[in-house]
mmCIF file with all atom_site columns, C-alpha atoms in Angstrom:
data_model
loop_
_atom_site.group_PDB
_atom_site.id
_atom_site.type_symbol
_atom_site.label_atom_id
_atom_site.label_alt_id
_atom_site.label_comp_id
_atom_site.label_asym_id
_atom_site.label_entity_id
_atom_site.label_seq_id
_atom_site.pdbx_PDB_ins_code
_atom_site.Cartn_x
_atom_site.Cartn_y
_atom_site.Cartn_z
_atom_site.occupancy
_atom_site.B_iso_or_equiv
_atom_site.pdbx_formal_charge
_atom_site.auth_seq_id
_atom_site.auth_comp_id
_atom_site.auth_asym_id
_atom_site.auth_atom_id
_atom_site.pdbx_PDB_model_num
ATOM 1   C CA . GLN A 1 1   ? 24.398 60.462 80.966 1.00 86.00 ? 1   GLN A CA 1
ATOM 2   C CA . VAL A 1 2   ? 22.680 63.781 81.597 1.00 92.00 ? 2   VAL A CA 1
ATOM 3   C CA . GLN A 1 3   ? 22.685 66.571 79.031 1.00 95.00 ? 3   GLN A CA 1
ATOM 4   C CA . LEU A 1 4   ? 21.555 70.158 79.443 1.00 96.00 ? 4   LEU A CA 1
ATOM 5   C CA . VAL A 1 5   ? 20.725 72.178 76.338 1.00 95.00 ? 5   VAL A CA 1
ATOM 6   C CA . GLU A 1 6   ? 20.272 75.926 76.684 1.00 95.00 ? 6   GLU A CA 1
ATOM 7   C CA . SER A 1 7   ? 18.664 78.387 74.321 1.00 94.00 ? 7   SER A CA 1
ATOM 8   C CA . GLY A 1 8   ? 17.373 81.948 74.214 1.00 96.00 ? 8   GLY A CA 1
ATOM 9   C CA . GLY A 1 9   ? 20.414 84.153 74.628 1.00 94.00 ? 9   GLY A CA 1
ATOM 10  C CA . GLY A 1 10  ? 21.191 87.107 72.405 1.00 97.00 ? 10  GLY A CA 1
ATOM 11  C CA . LEU A 1 11  ? 21.665 90.847 72.115 1.00 98.00 ? 11  LEU A CA 1
ATOM 12  C CA . VAL A 1 12  ? 19.093 93.141 73.700 1.00 98.00 ? 12  VAL A CA 1
ATOM 13  C CA . GLN A 1 13  ? 18.895 96.837 74.492 1.00 98.00 ? 13  GLN A CA 1
ATOM 14  C CA . PRO A 1 14  ? 18.853 98.071 78.091 1.00 98.00 ? 14  PRO A CA 1
ATOM 15  C CA . GLY A 1 15  ? 15.360 97.758 79.499 1.00 98.00 ? 15  GLY A CA 1
ATOM 16  C CA . GLY A 1 16  ? 14.548 94.869 77.186 1.00 98.00 ? 16  GLY A CA 1
ATOM 17  C CA . SER A 1 17  ? 13.642 91.270 77.930 1.00 98.00 ? 17  SER A CA 1
ATOM 18  C CA . LEU A 1 18  ? 14.924 87.807 77.123 1.00 98.00 ? 18  LEU A CA 1
ATOM 19  C CA . ARG A 1 19  ? 13.795 84.314 78.054 1.00 98.00 ? 19  ARG A CA 1
ATOM 20  C CA . LEU A 1 20  ? 16.303 81.522 78.541 1.00 98.00 ? 20  LEU A CA 1
ATOM 21  C CA . SER A 1 21  ? 15.369 77.843 78.399 1.00 98.00 ? 21  SER A CA 1
ATOM 22  C CA . CYS A 1 22  ? 17.264 74.769 79.502 1.00 97.00 ? 22  CYS A CA 1
ATOM 23  C CA . ALA A 1 23  ? 16.110 71.238 78.746 1.00 95.00 ? 23  ALA A CA 1
ATOM 24  C CA . ALA A 1 24  ? 17.611 68.322 80.657 1.00 94.00 ? 24  ALA A CA 1
ATOM 25  C CA . SER A 1 25  ? 17.689 64.804 79.256 1.00 91.00 ? 25  SER A CA 1
ATOM 26  C CA . GLY A 1 26  ? 18.995 61.478 80.469 1.00 90.00 ? 26  GLY A CA 1
ATOM 27  C CA . SER A 1 27  ? 18.754 59.709 83.785 1.00 84.00 ? 27  SER A CA 1
ATOM 28  C CA . ILE A 1 28  ? 17.604 62.413 86.202 1.00 81.00 ? 28  ILE A CA 1
ATOM 29  C CA . PHE A 1 29  ? 16.620 61.940 89.804 1.00 80.00 ? 29  PHE A CA 1
ATOM 30  C CA . SER A 1 30  ? 13.198 63.479 90.262 1.00 82.00 ? 30  SER A CA 1
ATOM 31  C CA . ILE A 1 31  ? 14.079 65.436 93.405 1.00 83.00 ? 31  ILE A CA 1
ATOM 32  C CA . ASN A 1 32  ? 16.502 68.077 92.246 1.00 90.00 ? 32  ASN A CA 1
ATOM 33  C CA . ALA A 1 33  ? 17.292 71.737 91.864 1.00 95.00 ? 33  ALA A CA 1
ATOM 34  C CA . MET A 1 34  ? 17.764 73.495 88.549 1.00 96.00 ? 34  MET A CA 1
ATOM 35  C CA . GLY A 1 35  ? 19.249 76.909 88.268 1.00 97.00 ? 35  GLY A CA 1
ATOM 36  C CA . TRP A 1 36  ? 21.019 79.561 86.280 1.00 98.00 ? 36  TRP A CA 1
ATOM 37  C CA . TYR A 1 37  ? 24.477 80.925 86.898 1.00 98.00 ? 37  TYR A CA 1
ATOM 38  C CA . ARG A 1 38  ? 26.342 83.599 84.988 1.00 98.00 ? 38  ARG A CA 1
ATOM 39  C CA . GLN A 1 39  ? 29.916 84.568 84.396 1.00 98.00 ? 39  GLN A CA 1
ATOM 40  C CA . ALA A 1 40  ? 31.135 87.869 83.018 1.00 96.00 ? 40  ALA A CA 1
ATOM 41  C CA . PRO A 1 41  ? 34.661 88.284 81.629 1.00 92.00 ? 41  PRO A CA 1
ATOM 42  C CA . GLY A 1 42  ? 37.188 88.522 84.437 1.00 94.00 ? 42  GLY A CA 1
ATOM 43  C CA . LYS A 1 43  ? 34.638 87.624 87.100 1.00 96.00 ? 43  LYS A CA 1
ATOM 44  C CA . GLN A 1 44  ? 33.707 84.494 88.998 1.00 97.00 ? 44  GLN A CA 1
ATOM 45  C CA . ARG A 1 45  ? 30.637 82.486 88.136 1.00 97.00 ? 45  ARG A CA 1
ATOM 46  C CA . GLU A 1 46  ? 27.714 83.562 90.308 1.00 98.00 ? 46  GLU A CA 1
ATOM 47  C CA . LEU A 1 47  ? 24.285 82.219 91.104 1.00 98.00 ? 47  LEU A CA 1
ATOM 48  C CA . VAL A 1 48  ? 21.432 84.032 89.379 1.00 98.00 ? 48  VAL A CA 1
ATOM 49  C CA . ALA A 1 49  ? 18.422 81.962 90.405 1.00 98.00 ? 49  ALA A CA 1
ATOM 50  C CA . VAL A 1 50  ? 17.542 78.420 91.432 1.00 98.00 ? 50  VAL A CA 1
ATOM 51  C CA . ILE A 1 51  ? 14.310 76.448 91.694 1.00 97.00 ? 51  ILE A CA 1
ATOM 52  C CA . THR A 1 52  ? 13.737 73.087 93.325 1.00 94.00 ? 52  THR A CA 1
ATOM 53  C CA . SER A 1 53  ? 11.511 70.318 92.001 1.00 92.00 ? 53  SER A CA 1
ATOM 54  C CA . GLY A 1 54  ? 9.082  71.348 94.752 1.00 92.00 ? 54  GLY A CA 1
ATOM 55  C CA . GLY A 1 55  ? 8.927  74.901 93.438 1.00 94.00 ? 55  GLY A CA 1
ATOM 56  C CA . SER A 1 56  ? 11.017 76.772 96.015 1.00 97.00 ? 56  SER A CA 1
ATOM 57  C CA . THR A 1 57  ? 13.051 79.593 94.496 1.00 98.00 ? 57  THR A CA 1
ATOM 58  C CA . ASN A 1 58  ? 16.046 81.702 95.398 1.00 98.00 ? 58  ASN A CA 1
ATOM 59  C CA . TYR A 1 59  ? 17.424 84.738 93.578 1.00 98.00 ? 59  TYR A CA 1
ATOM 60  C CA . ALA A 1 60  ? 20.553 86.834 93.648 1.00 98.00 ? 60  ALA A CA 1
ATOM 61  C CA . ASP A 1 61  ? 19.813 90.257 95.128 1.00 98.00 ? 61  ASP A CA 1
ATOM 62  C CA . SER A 1 62  ? 20.903 91.910 91.895 1.00 97.00 ? 62  SER A CA 1
ATOM 63  C CA . VAL A 1 63  ? 18.081 90.285 89.890 1.00 98.00 ? 63  VAL A CA 1
ATOM 64  C CA . LYS A 1 64  ? 15.230 90.214 92.395 1.00 98.00 ? 64  LYS A CA 1
ATOM 65  C CA . GLY A 1 65  ? 12.122 91.835 90.963 1.00 97.00 ? 65  GLY A CA 1
ATOM 66  C CA . ARG A 1 66  ? 13.467 91.649 87.404 1.00 98.00 ? 66  ARG A CA 1
ATOM 67  C CA . PHE A 1 67  ? 14.106 87.945 86.739 1.00 98.00 ? 67  PHE A CA 1
ATOM 68  C CA . THR A 1 68  ? 11.719 85.040 87.238 1.00 98.00 ? 68  THR A CA 1
ATOM 69  C CA . ILE A 1 69  ? 12.729 81.383 87.268 1.00 98.00 ? 69  ILE A CA 1
ATOM 70  C CA . SER A 1 70  ? 10.208 78.642 86.544 1.00 97.00 ? 70  SER A CA 1
ATOM 71  C CA . ARG A 1 71  ? 10.214 75.001 85.536 1.00 95.00 ? 71  ARG A CA 1
ATOM 72  C CA . ASP A 1 72  ? 8.179  72.304 83.867 1.00 93.00 ? 72  ASP A CA 1
ATOM 73  C CA . ASN A 1 73  ? 8.910  69.071 85.726 1.00 90.00 ? 73  ASN A CA 1
ATOM 74  C CA . ALA A 1 74  ? 7.228  66.924 83.087 1.00 90.00 ? 74  ALA A CA 1
ATOM 75  C CA . LYS A 1 75  ? 9.658  68.273 80.491 1.00 91.00 ? 75  LYS A CA 1
ATOM 76  C CA . ASN A 1 76  ? 12.679 68.591 82.819 1.00 90.00 ? 76  ASN A CA 1
ATOM 77  C CA . THR A 1 77  ? 12.968 72.153 81.589 1.00 94.00 ? 77  THR A CA 1
ATOM 78  C CA . VAL A 1 78  ? 13.822 75.322 83.461 1.00 96.00 ? 78  VAL A CA 1
ATOM 79  C CA . TYR A 1 79  ? 13.188 78.865 82.249 1.00 98.00 ? 79  TYR A CA 1
ATOM 80  C CA . LEU A 1 80  ? 14.584 82.259 83.166 1.00 98.00 ? 80  LEU A CA 1
ATOM 81  C CA . GLN A 1 81  ? 12.481 85.265 82.224 1.00 98.00 ? 81  GLN A CA 1
ATOM 82  C CA . MET A 1 82  ? 14.690 88.333 82.311 1.00 98.00 ? 82  MET A CA 1
ATOM 83  C CA . ASN A 1 83  ? 13.043 91.750 82.275 1.00 98.00 ? 83  ASN A CA 1
ATOM 84  C CA . SER A 1 84  ? 14.396 95.279 82.661 1.00 98.00 ? 84  SER A CA 1
ATOM 85  C CA . LEU A 1 85  ? 17.803 94.083 81.559 1.00 98.00 ? 85  LEU A CA 1
ATOM 86  C CA . LYS A 1 86  ? 20.841 96.197 82.403 1.00 98.00 ? 86  LYS A CA 1
ATOM 87  C CA . PRO A 1 87  ? 24.305 96.318 80.828 1.00 97.00 ? 87  PRO A CA 1
ATOM 88  C CA . GLU A 1 88  ? 25.677 94.700 83.991 1.00 97.00 ? 88  GLU A CA 1
ATOM 89  C CA . ASP A 1 89  ? 23.568 91.616 83.220 1.00 98.00 ? 89  ASP A CA 1
ATOM 90  C CA . THR A 1 90  ? 25.860 90.930 80.257 1.00 98.00 ? 90  THR A CA 1
ATOM 91  C CA . ALA A 1 91  ? 27.461 87.517 80.771 1.00 98.00 ? 91  ALA A CA 1
ATOM 92  C CA . SER A 1 92  ? 27.487 83.905 79.694 1.00 98.00 ? 92  SER A CA 1
ATOM 93  C CA . TYR A 1 93  ? 24.561 82.182 81.371 1.00 98.00 ? 93  TYR A CA 1
ATOM 94  C CA . TYR A 1 94  ? 24.895 78.536 82.411 1.00 98.00 ? 94  TYR A CA 1
ATOM 95  C CA . CYS A 1 95  ? 22.169 76.096 83.336 1.00 97.00 ? 95  CYS A CA 1
ATOM 96  C CA . ASN A 1 96  ? 22.806 73.776 86.283 1.00 97.00 ? 96  ASN A CA 1
ATOM 97  C CA . LEU A 1 97  ? 21.135 70.588 87.473 1.00 96.00 ? 97  LEU A CA 1
ATOM 98  C CA . HIS A 1 98  ? 21.929 69.536 91.044 1.00 94.00 ? 98  HIS A CA 1
ATOM 99  C CA . TYR A 1 99  ? 20.788 66.603 93.127 1.00 92.00 ? 99  TYR A CA 1
ATOM 100 C CA . ARG A 1 100 ? 21.953 64.288 95.814 1.00 91.00 ? 100 ARG A CA 1
ATOM 101 C CA . ARG A 1 101 ? 21.211 60.565 95.806 1.00 88.00 ? 101 ARG A CA 1
ATOM 102 C CA . LEU A 1 102 ? 22.549 57.738 97.958 1.00 90.00 ? 102 LEU A CA 1
ATOM 103 C CA . ALA A 1 103 ? 25.083 60.106 99.559 1.00 91.00 ? 103 ALA A CA 1
ATOM 104 C CA . VAL A 1 104 ? 26.468 61.162 96.195 1.00 92.00 ? 104 VAL A CA 1
ATOM 105 C CA . THR A 1 105 ? 26.149 64.722 94.864 1.00 92.00 ? 105 THR A CA 1
ATOM 106 C CA . TYR A 1 106 ? 25.615 65.272 91.168 1.00 92.00 ? 106 TYR A CA 1
ATOM 107 C CA . ASP A 1 107 ? 26.156 68.542 89.299 1.00 95.00 ? 107 ASP A CA 1
ATOM 108 C CA . TYR A 1 108 ? 25.621 68.952 85.578 1.00 96.00 ? 108 TYR A CA 1
ATOM 109 C CA . TRP A 1 109 ? 26.206 72.064 83.462 1.00 97.00 ? 109 TRP A CA 1
ATOM 110 C CA . GLY A 1 110 ? 25.027 73.327 80.126 1.00 96.00 ? 110 GLY A CA 1
ATOM 111 C CA . GLN A 1 111 ? 27.363 74.734 77.514 1.00 96.00 ? 111 GLN A CA 1
ATOM 112 C CA . GLY A 1 112 ? 26.365 78.332 78.227 1.00 96.00 ? 112 GLY A CA 1
ATOM 113 C CA . THR A 1 113 ? 24.457 80.954 76.290 1.00 97.00 ? 113 THR A CA 1
ATOM 114 C CA . GLN A 1 114 ? 25.599 84.542 75.812 1.00 97.00 ? 114 GLN A CA 1
ATOM 115 C CA . VAL A 1 115 ? 23.443 87.443 76.940 1.00 98.00 ? 115 VAL A CA 1
ATOM 116 C CA . THR A 1 116 ? 24.582 90.894 75.854 1.00 98.00 ? 116 THR A CA 1
ATOM 117 C CA . VAL A 1 117 ? 22.769 94.026 77.000 1.00 98.00 ? 117 VAL A CA 1
ATOM 118 C CA . SER A 1 118 ? 23.874 97.017 75.007 1.00 97.00 ? 118 SER A CA 1
ATOM 119 C CA . SER A 1 119 ? 22.510 99.978 73.087 1.00 95.00 ? 119 SER A CA 1
#
């Protein structure tokens, strides 16, 4: 079974920075994508950023230039460096692991970590 464990959330003032980490353990196919999604109260979960095992990245327009996603394949860990945080970045942030193998799609989720941007 695959487990994703997130860390690094918290309370930060506008303009501040936070770094989220997500470590995956278990039986993981080496070719995969890991990403971060977020969900604010009353809103749908949305993609923040994703990175493939080959290093390709994709970001939501709202975070481009402020957030950076990276990963350590040897540790099956993905990071999200969040700079210039805004109150609208406040949400629960969820780590996702996605891969497809033998015509079957797998999606795993972390438990979520709260990010609150407020003065």
